[in-house]
DNA sequence: CTGGGGATGGGGCCC
DNA sequence: CGGGCCCCATCCCCA
């Protein structure tokens, strides 16, 4: 018995899920464009991808071999089996496609391209060094084929192999990024705005644009402000998401390009080559270690049973790309575990509570796991559990909740906080100068805005998601700061050594390295330190039993 | 190999 | 919204 159209329907569903970022568990970086996808699909399409996605959640492709426009076509091909039209002339496009397909070991696509080129009578003009196996060229990123050193993240070896200068380049005018069609992320950032119409108006009509516009999320770079360009181009996170929601298929990168002022260009080069990617590698490595460490506690080798029965791997725990379980859950639950409030059945930590820790005001409900049938209402409000057929309706509903309803009502945690606060040197307990008292805990503040900000920390929800990795934040500023780490933006440069930092405070801290100033002294042994945190860690050495 | 210190990155949170 | 500070984690170097 054959079910006609089964494969087609399945592919259609998967492509729709990709469009929404639903269950996407891997990010592919091509120059400055990001694409979300499903590991399974990629692995099923190419041995190359299969090897890559096994260990990595973030895949950086060789820009010599593939550019964002071509990769978009390729990704569409993988998910639809169809080659959609490109802006490029046919032969040129097929040449580029063939290069990329060969590189990515998409043999069917490569054969298709060859056939097209042969038919047109134009021979394939291959780029030098197309990796059959073992290309070691300009980019060590992941241009090297599988089985060599295929790890982008989580491997210090990869970091060593990757020459920072090679890891990225300043993008030229030809660089393009794709507007994201991840409606969920757009909505979660822009509650109340509608992105679906603009999505429907995408230039290609049918295919979704799955890259993320990095540029619009870039915070202004104060160091480069003299040029007067960075600021005017760099938008706020809100405008970023707006652009994500509203742009059509292609958008020019707003990152400074080759025609920038020299100073600006220099800064960007440093940001994107010397520091950014390298740090990204280190960052990924660290994250991996965290996952591994945590994984030991939660599950062997990256499989963790979540409360609703969904099995999430390290990626899902770390980077929720699809909107179900963001990293915050893992962090939150990890914290709770550490605090003796294990996220287990006996603790009474319900699914909704746990879910609510990690997403904004809504999550997709994964079909097949809900205990109550929700039918087509896949968008579920965390606080009340109601299901909605689409995110717009859910968002409208979420607005009806009062903030008070969103508070966490866990007495234990507050008493714990209070205990900690009492020991804190600068406690924030109410007094005459701090008249604004938190209704949940005992803290008080000088002004209502700060109180309100604090009260958000009691909410179940985290309203500010990172549009790249899905991690949720309570404060927009924290989220934008977090975005800098994705983008490798380090506006604060040390005049002495040129080292760059994401935060002013880090630079101040760093400057003590040059000045030799050691303002922090250990009262027990007289040891002096440049940084307070190192004094603290030193003090632990004194206090910890040995 | 191990422990301590220097230095850095990221998140939380208050101002 | 940015600055500043705290905390935790990590990497690297060196004794």
mmCIF file of C-alpha atoms (C1' of nucleotides) in Angstrom, chain B residues 3-15:
data_model
loop_
_atom_site.group_PDB
_atom_site.id
_atom_site.type_symbol
_atom_site.label_atom_id
_atom_site.label_comp_id
_atom_site.label_asym_id
_atom_site.label_seq_id
_atom_site.Cartn_x
_atom_site.Cartn_y
_atom_site.Cartn_z
ATOM 1 C "C1'" DG B 3 47.151 24.145 41.870
ATOM 2 C "C1'" DG B 4 47.305 29.091 41.774
ATOM 3 C "C1'" DG B 5 47.168 33.329 39.444
ATOM 4 C "C1'" DG B 6 46.266 36.266 35.319
ATOM 5 C "C1'" DA B 7 43.153 37.281 32.004
ATOM 6 C "C1'" DT B 8 38.905 36.974 29.446
ATOM 7 C "C1'" DG B 9 33.848 35.895 28.091
ATOM 8 C "C1'" DG B 10 29.041 35.750 29.136
ATOM 9 C "C1'" DG B 11 24.794 36.447 31.912
ATOM 10 C "C1'" DG B 12 22.166 38.770 35.750
ATOM 11 C "C1'" DC B 13 20.956 42.793 37.583
ATOM 12 C "C1'" DC B 14 20.990 47.556 39.408
ATOM 13 C "C1'" DC B 15 21.777 52.439 38.466
#
